[in-house]
XYZ file of C-alpha atoms in Angstrom:
589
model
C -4.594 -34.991 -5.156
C -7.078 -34.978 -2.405
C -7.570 -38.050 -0.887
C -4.722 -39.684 -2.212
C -1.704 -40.077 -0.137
C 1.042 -37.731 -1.925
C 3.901 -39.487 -2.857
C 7.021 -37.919 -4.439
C 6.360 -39.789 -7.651
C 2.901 -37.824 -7.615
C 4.564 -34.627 -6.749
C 6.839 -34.887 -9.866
C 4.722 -35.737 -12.258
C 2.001 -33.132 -11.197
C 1.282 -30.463 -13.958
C 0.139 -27.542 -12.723
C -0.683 -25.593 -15.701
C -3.975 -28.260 -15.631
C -5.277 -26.034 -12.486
C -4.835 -23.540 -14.386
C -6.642 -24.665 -17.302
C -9.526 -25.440 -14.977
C -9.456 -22.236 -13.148
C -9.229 -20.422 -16.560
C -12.607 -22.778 -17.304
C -14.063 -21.184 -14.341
C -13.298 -17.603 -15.487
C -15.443 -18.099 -18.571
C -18.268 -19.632 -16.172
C -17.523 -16.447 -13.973
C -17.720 -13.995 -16.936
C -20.328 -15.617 -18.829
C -22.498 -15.215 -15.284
C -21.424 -11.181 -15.119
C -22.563 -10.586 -18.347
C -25.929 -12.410 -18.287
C -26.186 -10.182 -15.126
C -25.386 -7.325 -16.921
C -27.848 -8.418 -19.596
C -30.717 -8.874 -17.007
C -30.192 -5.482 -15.453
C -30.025 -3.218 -18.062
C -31.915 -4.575 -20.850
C -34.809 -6.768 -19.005
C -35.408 -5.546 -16.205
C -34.599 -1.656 -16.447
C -36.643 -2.062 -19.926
C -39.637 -3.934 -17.811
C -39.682 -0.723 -15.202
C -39.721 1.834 -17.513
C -42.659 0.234 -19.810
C -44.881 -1.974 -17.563
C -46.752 -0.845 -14.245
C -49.191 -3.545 -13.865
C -49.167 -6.285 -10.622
C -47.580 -8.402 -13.127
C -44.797 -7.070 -13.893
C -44.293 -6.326 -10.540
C -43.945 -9.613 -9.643
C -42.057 -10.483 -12.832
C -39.143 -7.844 -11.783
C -39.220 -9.356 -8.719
C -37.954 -12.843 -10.446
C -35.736 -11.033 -12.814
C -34.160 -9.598 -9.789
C -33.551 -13.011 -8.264
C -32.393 -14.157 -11.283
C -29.573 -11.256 -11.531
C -28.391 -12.147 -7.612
C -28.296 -15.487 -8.795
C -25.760 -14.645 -11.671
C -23.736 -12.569 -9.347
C -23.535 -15.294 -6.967
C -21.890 -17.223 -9.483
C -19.902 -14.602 -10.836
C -18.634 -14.349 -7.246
C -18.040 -18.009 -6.767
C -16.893 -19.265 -9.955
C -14.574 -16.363 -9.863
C -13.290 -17.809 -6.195
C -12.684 -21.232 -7.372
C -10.392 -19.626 -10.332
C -8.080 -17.628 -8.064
C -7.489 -20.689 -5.430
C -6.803 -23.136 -8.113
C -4.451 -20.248 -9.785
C -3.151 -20.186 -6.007
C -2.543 -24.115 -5.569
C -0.632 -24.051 -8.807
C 1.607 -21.304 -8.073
C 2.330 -22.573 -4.232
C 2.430 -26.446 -5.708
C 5.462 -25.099 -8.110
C 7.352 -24.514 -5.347
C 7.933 -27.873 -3.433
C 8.129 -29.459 -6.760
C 10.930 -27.311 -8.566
C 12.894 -28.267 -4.659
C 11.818 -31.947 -5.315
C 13.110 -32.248 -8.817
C 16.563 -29.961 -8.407
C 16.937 -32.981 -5.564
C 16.197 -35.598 -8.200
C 18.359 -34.652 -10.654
C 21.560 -34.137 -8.126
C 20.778 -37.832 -6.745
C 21.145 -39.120 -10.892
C 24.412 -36.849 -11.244
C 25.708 -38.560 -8.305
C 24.589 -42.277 -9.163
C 22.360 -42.206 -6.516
C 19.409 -44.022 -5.986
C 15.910 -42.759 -5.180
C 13.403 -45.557 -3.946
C 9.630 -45.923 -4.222
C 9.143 -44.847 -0.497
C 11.820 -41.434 -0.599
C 14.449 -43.307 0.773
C 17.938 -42.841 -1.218
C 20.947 -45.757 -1.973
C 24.530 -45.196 -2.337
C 26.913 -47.230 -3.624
C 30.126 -48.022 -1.936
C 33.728 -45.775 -2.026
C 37.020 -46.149 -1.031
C 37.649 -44.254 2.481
C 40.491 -43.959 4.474
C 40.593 -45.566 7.790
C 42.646 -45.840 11.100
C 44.536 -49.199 9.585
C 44.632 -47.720 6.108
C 42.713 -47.422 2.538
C 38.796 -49.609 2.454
C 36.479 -49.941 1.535
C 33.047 -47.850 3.066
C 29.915 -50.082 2.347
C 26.982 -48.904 0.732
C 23.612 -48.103 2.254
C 20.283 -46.821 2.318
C 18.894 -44.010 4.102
C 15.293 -42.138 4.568
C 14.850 -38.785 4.649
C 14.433 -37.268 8.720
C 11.674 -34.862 10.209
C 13.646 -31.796 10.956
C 13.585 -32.535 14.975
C 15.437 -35.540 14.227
C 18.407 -33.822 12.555
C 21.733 -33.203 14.302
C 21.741 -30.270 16.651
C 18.061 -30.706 17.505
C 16.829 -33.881 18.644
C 20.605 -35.469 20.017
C 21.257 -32.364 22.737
C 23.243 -30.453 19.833
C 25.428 -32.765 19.399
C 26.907 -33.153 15.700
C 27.772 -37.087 15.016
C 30.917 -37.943 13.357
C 30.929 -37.945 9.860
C 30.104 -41.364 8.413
C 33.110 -43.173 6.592
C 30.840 -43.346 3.041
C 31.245 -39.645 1.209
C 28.187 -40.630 -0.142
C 26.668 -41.234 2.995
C 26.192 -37.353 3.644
C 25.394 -36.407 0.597
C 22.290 -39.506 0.055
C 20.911 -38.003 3.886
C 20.487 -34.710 2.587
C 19.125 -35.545 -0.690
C 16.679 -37.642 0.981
C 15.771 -35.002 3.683
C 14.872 -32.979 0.433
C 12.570 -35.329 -0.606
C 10.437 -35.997 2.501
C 10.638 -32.075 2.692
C 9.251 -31.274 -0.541
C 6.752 -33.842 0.001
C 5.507 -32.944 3.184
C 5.012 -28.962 2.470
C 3.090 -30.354 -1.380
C 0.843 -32.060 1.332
C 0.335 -29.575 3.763
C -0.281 -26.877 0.886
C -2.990 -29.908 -0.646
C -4.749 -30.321 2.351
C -5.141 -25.747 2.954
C -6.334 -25.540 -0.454
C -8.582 -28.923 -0.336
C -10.468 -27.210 3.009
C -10.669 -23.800 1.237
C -12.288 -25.586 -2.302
C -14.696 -27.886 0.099
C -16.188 -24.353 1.552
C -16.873 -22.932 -2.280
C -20.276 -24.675 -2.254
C -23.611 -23.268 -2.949
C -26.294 -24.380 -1.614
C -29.481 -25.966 -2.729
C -32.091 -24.120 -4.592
C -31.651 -20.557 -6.573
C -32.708 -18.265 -4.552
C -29.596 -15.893 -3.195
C -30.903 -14.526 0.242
C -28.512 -12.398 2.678
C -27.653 -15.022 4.284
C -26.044 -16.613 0.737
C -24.561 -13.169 0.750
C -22.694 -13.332 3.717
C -21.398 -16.749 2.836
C -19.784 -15.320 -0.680
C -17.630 -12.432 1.945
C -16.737 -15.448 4.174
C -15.423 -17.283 1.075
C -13.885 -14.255 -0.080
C -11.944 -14.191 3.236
C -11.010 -17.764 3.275
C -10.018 -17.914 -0.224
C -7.912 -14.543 1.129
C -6.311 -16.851 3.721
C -5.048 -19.457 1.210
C -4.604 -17.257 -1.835
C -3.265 -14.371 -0.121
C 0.472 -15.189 -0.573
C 0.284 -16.074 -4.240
C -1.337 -13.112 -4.716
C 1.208 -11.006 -3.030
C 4.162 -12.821 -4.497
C 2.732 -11.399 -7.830
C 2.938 -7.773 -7.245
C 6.414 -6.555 -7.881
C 7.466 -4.469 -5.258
C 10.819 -4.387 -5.436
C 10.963 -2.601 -9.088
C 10.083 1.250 -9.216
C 6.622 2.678 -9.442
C 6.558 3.034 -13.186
C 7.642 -1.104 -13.159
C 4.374 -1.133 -11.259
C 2.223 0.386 -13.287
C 3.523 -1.489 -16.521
C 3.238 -4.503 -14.571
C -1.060 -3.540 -13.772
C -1.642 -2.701 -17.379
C -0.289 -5.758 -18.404
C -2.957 -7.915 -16.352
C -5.777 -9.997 -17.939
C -8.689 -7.800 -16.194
C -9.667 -11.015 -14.781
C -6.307 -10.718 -12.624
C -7.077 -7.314 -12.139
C -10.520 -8.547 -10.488
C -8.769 -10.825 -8.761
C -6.652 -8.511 -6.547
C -9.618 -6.192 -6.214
C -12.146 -8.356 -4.668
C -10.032 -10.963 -2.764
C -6.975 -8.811 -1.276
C -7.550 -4.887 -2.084
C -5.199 -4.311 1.130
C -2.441 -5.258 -1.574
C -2.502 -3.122 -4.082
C -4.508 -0.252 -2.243
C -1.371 1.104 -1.048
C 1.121 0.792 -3.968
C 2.583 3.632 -5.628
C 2.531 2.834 -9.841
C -1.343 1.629 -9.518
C -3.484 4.078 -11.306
C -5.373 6.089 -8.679
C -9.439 4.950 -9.414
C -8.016 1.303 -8.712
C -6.178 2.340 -5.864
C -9.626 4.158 -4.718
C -11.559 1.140 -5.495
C -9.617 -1.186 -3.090
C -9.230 0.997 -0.559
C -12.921 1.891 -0.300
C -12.960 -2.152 -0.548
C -10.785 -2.551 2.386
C -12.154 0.014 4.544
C -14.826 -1.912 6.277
C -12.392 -4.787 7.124
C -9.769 -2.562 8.674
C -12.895 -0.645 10.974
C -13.910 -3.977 11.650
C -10.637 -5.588 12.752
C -9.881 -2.322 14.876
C -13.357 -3.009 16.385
C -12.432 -6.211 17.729
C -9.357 -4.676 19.383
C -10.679 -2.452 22.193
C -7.732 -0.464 23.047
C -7.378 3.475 23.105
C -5.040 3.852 20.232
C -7.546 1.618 17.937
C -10.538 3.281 19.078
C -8.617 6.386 18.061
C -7.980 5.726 14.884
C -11.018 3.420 14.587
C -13.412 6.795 15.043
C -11.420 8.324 12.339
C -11.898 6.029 9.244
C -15.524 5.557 10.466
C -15.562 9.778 9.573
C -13.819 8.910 6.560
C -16.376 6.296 5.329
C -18.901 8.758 5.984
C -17.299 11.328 3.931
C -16.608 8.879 0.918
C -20.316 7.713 1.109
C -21.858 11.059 -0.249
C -21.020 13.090 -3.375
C -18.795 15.463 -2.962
C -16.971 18.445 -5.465
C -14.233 18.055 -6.029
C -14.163 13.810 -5.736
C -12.837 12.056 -3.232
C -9.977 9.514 -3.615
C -9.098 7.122 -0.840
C -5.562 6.329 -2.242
C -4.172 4.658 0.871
C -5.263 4.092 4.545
C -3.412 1.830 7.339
C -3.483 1.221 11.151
C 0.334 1.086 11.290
C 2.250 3.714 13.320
C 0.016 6.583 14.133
C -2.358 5.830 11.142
C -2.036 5.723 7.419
C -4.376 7.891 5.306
C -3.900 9.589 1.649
C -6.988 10.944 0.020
C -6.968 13.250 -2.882
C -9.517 15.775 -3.799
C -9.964 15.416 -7.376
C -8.587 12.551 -9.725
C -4.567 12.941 -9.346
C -4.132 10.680 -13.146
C -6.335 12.946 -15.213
C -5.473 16.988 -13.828
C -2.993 18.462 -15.163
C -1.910 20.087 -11.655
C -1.376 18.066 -8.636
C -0.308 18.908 -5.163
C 0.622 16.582 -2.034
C 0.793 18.353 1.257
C 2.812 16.249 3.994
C 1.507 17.399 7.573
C 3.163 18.171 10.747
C 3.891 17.635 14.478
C 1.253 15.987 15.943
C -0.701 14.730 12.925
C -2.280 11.380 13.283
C -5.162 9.346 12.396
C -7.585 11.061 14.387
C -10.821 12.839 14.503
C -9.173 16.391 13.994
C -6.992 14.843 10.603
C -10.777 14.517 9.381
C -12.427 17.519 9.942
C -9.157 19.601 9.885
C -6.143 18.886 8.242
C -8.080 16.874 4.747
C -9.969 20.270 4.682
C -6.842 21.790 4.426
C -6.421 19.684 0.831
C -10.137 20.122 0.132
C -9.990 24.056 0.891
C -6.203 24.066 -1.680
C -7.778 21.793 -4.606
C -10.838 24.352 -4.242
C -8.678 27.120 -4.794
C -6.780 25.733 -7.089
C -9.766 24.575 -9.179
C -11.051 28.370 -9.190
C -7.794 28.654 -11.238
C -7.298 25.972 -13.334
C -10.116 23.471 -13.216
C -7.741 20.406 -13.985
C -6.310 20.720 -10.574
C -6.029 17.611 -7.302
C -4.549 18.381 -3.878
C -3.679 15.189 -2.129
C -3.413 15.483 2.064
C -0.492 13.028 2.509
C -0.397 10.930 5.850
C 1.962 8.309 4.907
C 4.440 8.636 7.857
C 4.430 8.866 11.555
C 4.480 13.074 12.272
C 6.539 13.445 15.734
C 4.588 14.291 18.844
C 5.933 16.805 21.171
C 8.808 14.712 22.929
C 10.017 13.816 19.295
C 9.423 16.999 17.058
C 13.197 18.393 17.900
C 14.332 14.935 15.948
C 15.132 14.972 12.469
C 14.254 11.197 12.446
C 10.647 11.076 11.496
C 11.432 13.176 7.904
C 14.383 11.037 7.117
C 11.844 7.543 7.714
C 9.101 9.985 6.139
C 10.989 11.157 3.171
C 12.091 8.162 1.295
C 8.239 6.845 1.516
C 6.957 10.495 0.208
C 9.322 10.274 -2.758
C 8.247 6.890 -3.895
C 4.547 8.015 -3.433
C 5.434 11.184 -6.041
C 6.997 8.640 -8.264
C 3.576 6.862 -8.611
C 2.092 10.191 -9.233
C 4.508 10.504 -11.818
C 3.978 7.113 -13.703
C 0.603 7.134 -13.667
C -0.278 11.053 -14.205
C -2.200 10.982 -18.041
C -0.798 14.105 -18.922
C 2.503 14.817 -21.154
C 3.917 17.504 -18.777
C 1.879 17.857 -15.247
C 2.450 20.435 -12.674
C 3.279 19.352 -9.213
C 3.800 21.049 -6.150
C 5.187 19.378 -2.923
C 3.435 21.506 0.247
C 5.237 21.179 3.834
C 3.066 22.461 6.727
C 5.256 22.442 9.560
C 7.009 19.673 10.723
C 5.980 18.478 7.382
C 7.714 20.769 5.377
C 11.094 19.166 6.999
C 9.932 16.314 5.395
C 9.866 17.739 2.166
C 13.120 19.222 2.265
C 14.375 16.083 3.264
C 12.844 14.011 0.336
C 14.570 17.353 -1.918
C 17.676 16.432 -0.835
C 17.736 12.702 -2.011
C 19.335 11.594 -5.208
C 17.296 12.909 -7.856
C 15.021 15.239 -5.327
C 11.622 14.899 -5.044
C 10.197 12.959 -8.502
C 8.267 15.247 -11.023
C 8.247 18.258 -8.674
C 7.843 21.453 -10.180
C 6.991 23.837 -7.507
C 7.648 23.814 -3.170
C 5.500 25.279 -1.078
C 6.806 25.603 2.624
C 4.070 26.860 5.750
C 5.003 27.704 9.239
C 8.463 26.646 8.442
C 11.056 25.456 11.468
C 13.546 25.205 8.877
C 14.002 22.217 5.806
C 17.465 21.073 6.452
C 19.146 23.012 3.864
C 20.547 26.486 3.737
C 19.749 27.611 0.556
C 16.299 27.262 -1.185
C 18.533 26.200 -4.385
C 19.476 23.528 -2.361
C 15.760 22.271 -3.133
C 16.346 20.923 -6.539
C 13.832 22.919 -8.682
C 15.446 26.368 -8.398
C 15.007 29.067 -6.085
C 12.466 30.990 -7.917
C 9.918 27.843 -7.707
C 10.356 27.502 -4.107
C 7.901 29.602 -2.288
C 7.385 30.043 1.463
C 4.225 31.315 4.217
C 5.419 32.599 7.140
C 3.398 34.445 9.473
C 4.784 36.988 11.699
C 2.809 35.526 14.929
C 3.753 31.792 13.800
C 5.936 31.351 17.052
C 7.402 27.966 14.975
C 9.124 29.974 12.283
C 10.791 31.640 15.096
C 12.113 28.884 16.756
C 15.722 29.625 17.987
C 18.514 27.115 16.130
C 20.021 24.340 17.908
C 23.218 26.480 18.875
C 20.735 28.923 20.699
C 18.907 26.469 22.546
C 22.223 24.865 23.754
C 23.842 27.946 24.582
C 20.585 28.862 26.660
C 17.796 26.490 26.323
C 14.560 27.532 24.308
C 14.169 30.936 25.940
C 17.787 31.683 26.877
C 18.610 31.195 23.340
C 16.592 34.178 22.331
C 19.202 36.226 24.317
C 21.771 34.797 22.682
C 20.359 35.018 19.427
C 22.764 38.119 18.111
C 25.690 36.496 19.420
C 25.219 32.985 17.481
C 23.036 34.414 14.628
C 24.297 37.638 13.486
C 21.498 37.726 10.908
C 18.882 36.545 12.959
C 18.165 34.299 10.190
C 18.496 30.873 11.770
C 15.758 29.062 13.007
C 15.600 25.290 14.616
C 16.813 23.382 11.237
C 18.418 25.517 9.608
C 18.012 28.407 7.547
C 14.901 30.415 8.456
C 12.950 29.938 4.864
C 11.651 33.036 5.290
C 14.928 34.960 5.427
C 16.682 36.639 2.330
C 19.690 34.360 3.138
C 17.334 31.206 1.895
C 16.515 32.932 -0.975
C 12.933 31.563 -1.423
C 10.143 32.928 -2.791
C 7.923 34.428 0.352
C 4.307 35.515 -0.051
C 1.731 37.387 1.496
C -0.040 35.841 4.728
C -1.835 37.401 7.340
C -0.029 37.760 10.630
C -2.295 36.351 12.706
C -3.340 36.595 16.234
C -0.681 36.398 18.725
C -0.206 33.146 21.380
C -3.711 32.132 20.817
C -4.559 28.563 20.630
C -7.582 26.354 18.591
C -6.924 22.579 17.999
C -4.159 22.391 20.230
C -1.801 24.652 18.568
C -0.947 28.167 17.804
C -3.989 29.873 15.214
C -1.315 32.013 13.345
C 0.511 28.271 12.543
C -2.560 26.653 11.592
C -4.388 29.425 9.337
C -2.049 29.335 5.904
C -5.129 26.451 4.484
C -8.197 28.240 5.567
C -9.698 31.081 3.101
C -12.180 31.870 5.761
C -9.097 33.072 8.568
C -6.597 33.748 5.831
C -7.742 34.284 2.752
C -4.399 35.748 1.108
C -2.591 32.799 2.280
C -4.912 30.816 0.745
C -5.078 32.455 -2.494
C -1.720 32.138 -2.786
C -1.403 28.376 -2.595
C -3.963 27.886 -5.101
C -2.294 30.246 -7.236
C 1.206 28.140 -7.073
C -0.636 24.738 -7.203
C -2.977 25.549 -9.854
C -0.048 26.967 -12.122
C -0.113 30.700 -12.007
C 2.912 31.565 -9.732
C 2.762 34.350 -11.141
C -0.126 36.108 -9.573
C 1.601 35.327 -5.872
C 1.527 38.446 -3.825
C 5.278 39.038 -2.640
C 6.175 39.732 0.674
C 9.033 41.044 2.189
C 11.628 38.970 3.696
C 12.149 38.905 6.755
């Protein structure tokens, strides 16, 4: 349509299943280039380096190399031009499904729509102050939305014209120039994106070429974005998700991988190596857009995925998987230690107060997960441990609020549903693992409808209580619930609410045989380490008393780390690589 002035007869007649055709034309230009690539690579030119040495063939792997850029170029390109005509078809749809609806109510209602958008009514019999007429016919063109009542005459509403056809005609036509106008407006974006997908002369692919395809990328982004997002259904359940990604062409599947891996890095249902793949392709763009932003908070978390990058750049045992990362809220990162889809034990351990995206989440609380899927591994080698960062953990002012675990929980559950739908195995073993804070979280997400999806086992550490009274109260039975508590931990000795009120954090201690008979009540709720809760408790060391290392208490920060607690440690990798059985008990409290 470009260069032609759009016209609603142009607009209804459009078909755009023929952009599609020529996008899907494209696609075999694109795939056709990425196997000839292919071809080069691994037959040619990895045949010409293992057999030939000479000056020669030096210089003739030097062409063959060229010629393999070149075919990724156009892989890259042609692949482009596919999605944004696949983009202009889908966003063209839109204005012309309004445009035609509006058609077809202006021939129910014997209305007629002119050459130029303007719409004719015939005349009606209308009542008026000296008795029954009849209204006159007329003609009337569809307005720019400041020139509609209550915008452009001082909000003023205009008496209603004597015609009933007269309304009806205005709005119809309004329609009309509408639909037009946003066909247009979508035909010109698309038109400026399509002009930039050109290569230029000669075949030689330099760096410079190179950069061009990642500007294209992001341009095509710009325009294609929405279409692309409109796809992905998000409002169906993870395992809708996941039905919905196996069902895609893999050129689709390419499609939301190299031109918007932000959308489909983050959703739960989407196996976890794709996840990994877009996330590790989004990385760089979310360090570089923090980059640009200069503030505290961004350098912050800006330092942090910089470490992460690092960490995913070199091999590492078990594997990493980036399966989410974000700069909302206090940061956004889940990365599992071993492939979550293919072991046949999987844990997700949800942090505590004061977790962010920060330079101690990276060199502290991941090892945590690295340290457990270690462990666990030692037991059962098909085992993953997944640090979970997918809320915002309270800071100091905010840890006494139960608010953060009820926004947290409902986000946890859903990301244990994907785990769920996309886990390869017929029966997997999951544990849920609450550090703190975190562990409020969990028992939080236990107590929705359902509890927490495919949980088998819960681990709670340095525990200020879950929410619930009762470890049954956990959905997967008392005897699966299992609890760390160290005897130094000053957070699992927090005094309950009632306490604190009665004499604020250290008064309530006084008071704590008055209110608590049992001395079995901590901040929310049931102390998990109490008989009363009825968990599971095993063996931890104590810990130092009141001594501090990352800004908090060691005895609360220990349960991970084999090196400081070693029993602790062996524990949780005996529960998450599923052998609960060899858990050392330890009294209750």
């Amino acid at each position: 349509m470009t260069g032609t002035t759009l016209t609603w007869q142009l607009l209804r007649d459009l078909k755009p299943a023929e952009f599609e055709d020529a996008g899907d034309k494209w696609h075999e230009v694109s795939s056709r280039s990425d196997s000839d690539r292919i071809r080069v690579d691994r037959l040619m030119t990895a045949k010409l380096r293992e057999t030939q040495e000479s000056q020669s063939a030096g210089a003739a792997l030097g062409r063959l190399q060229r010629l393999s850029r070149n075919y990724q170029y156009l892989h890259s390109e042609c692949g482009l031009i596919r999605t944004t005509l696949n983009g202009l078809a889908a966003d063209l749809a839109v204005p012309q499904r309004q445009l035609k609806q509006a058609l077809d109510e202006a021939a129910e209602l014997k209305l007629t729509v002119h050459e130029d958008g303007s719409v004719s009514y015939p005349a009606a019999p209308a009542e008026t102050l000296i008795g029954k007429n009849e209204a006159p016919g007329g003609k009337v063109s569809g307005r720019l939305p400041l020139d509609r009542p209550g915008l452009g005459d001082g909000g003023h509403t205009p008496l209603k014209p004597l015609n009933p056809h007269a309304e009806k005609a205005q709005e119809i036509a309004d329609r009309i120039g509408q639909a037009v106008r946003s066909a247009a407006e979508i035909d010109r974006r698309y038109a400026g994106t399509l002009d930039k997908l050109k290569a230029a002369k000669g075949l030689d692919v330099t760096a410079a070429t190179l950069k061009d395809v990642a500007q294209d990328t992001a341009g095509v982004r710009d325009v294609a974005g929405t279409h692309l997002g409109r796809e992905i259904p998000m409002d169906k359940s993870p395992a809708e998700r996941k039905a919905w990604w196996d069902s895609l062409p893999e050129e689709q599947r390419r499609e939301y991988l190299d031109i918007a891996p932000d959308l489909i890095g983050g959703v739960d249902g989407i196996p976890a190596v794709v996840r990994d793949e877009a996330n590790r392709k989004y990385l760089p763009l979310l360090i570089g857009d923090l980059a640009a932003r200069g503030d505290d908070d961004s350098q912050t978390k800006l330092d942090a995925l910089r470490m992460i990058q690092d960490k995913l750049s070199k091999p590492s045992d078990p594997p990493m998987f980036l399966l989410g990362v974000g700069d909302e809220g206090n940061g956004r990162a889940i990365v599992s230690y071993g492939n979550p889809d293919v072991s046949k034990n999987v844990s997700a351990y949800v942090p505590g107060l004061g977790t962010k995206l920060d330079d101690e989440f990276v060199t502290d609380t991941m090892k945590r997960a690295e340290d457990t899927a270690i462990g666990a591994r030692d037991v059962d080698p098909s085992s993953a441990s997944i640090i979970w960062l997918g809320y915002d953990a309270p800071g100091i002012l905010d840890v006494g609020s139960t608010g953060d675990a009820e926004r947290g929980a409902p986000a946890y559950n859903n990301f244990m549903s994907g785990l769920e739908a996309t886990n390869e195995n017929r029966d997997p073993h999951v544990t849920a693992i609450g550090h703190s804070y975190g562990s409020l979280t969990v028992g939080t997400a236990a107590k929705q409808s359902g509890g927490i999806p495919g949980v088998d086992d819960i681990i709670l550490l340095g525990s200020p209580g879950v929410g619930v009274e009762k470890a049954e109260d956990l959905g997967v039975g008392k005897e699966h619930v299992f609890v760390g508590s160290a005897d130094n931990d000053p957070v699992t000795h927090l005094p309950s609410k009632d306490e604190i009120a009665m004499g604020g954090p250290l008064g309530g201690l006084v008071f704590r045989d008055l209110l608590d008979v049992g001395n079995d009540d901590v901040y929310f709720g049931k102390d998990p380490a109490s008989e009363a809760f009825g968990a599971q408790r095993f063996l931890v060391d104590d810990g130092p008393r009141l001594v501090f290392e990352f800004g908090g208490f060691d005895a609360h920060s220990q349960y991970f780390t084999p090196k400081k607690d070693m029993v602790s440690a062996e524990n949780i990798a005996a529960i998450v690589g599923g052998r609960p059985q060899d858990v050392i008990k330890e009294e209750y409290r």
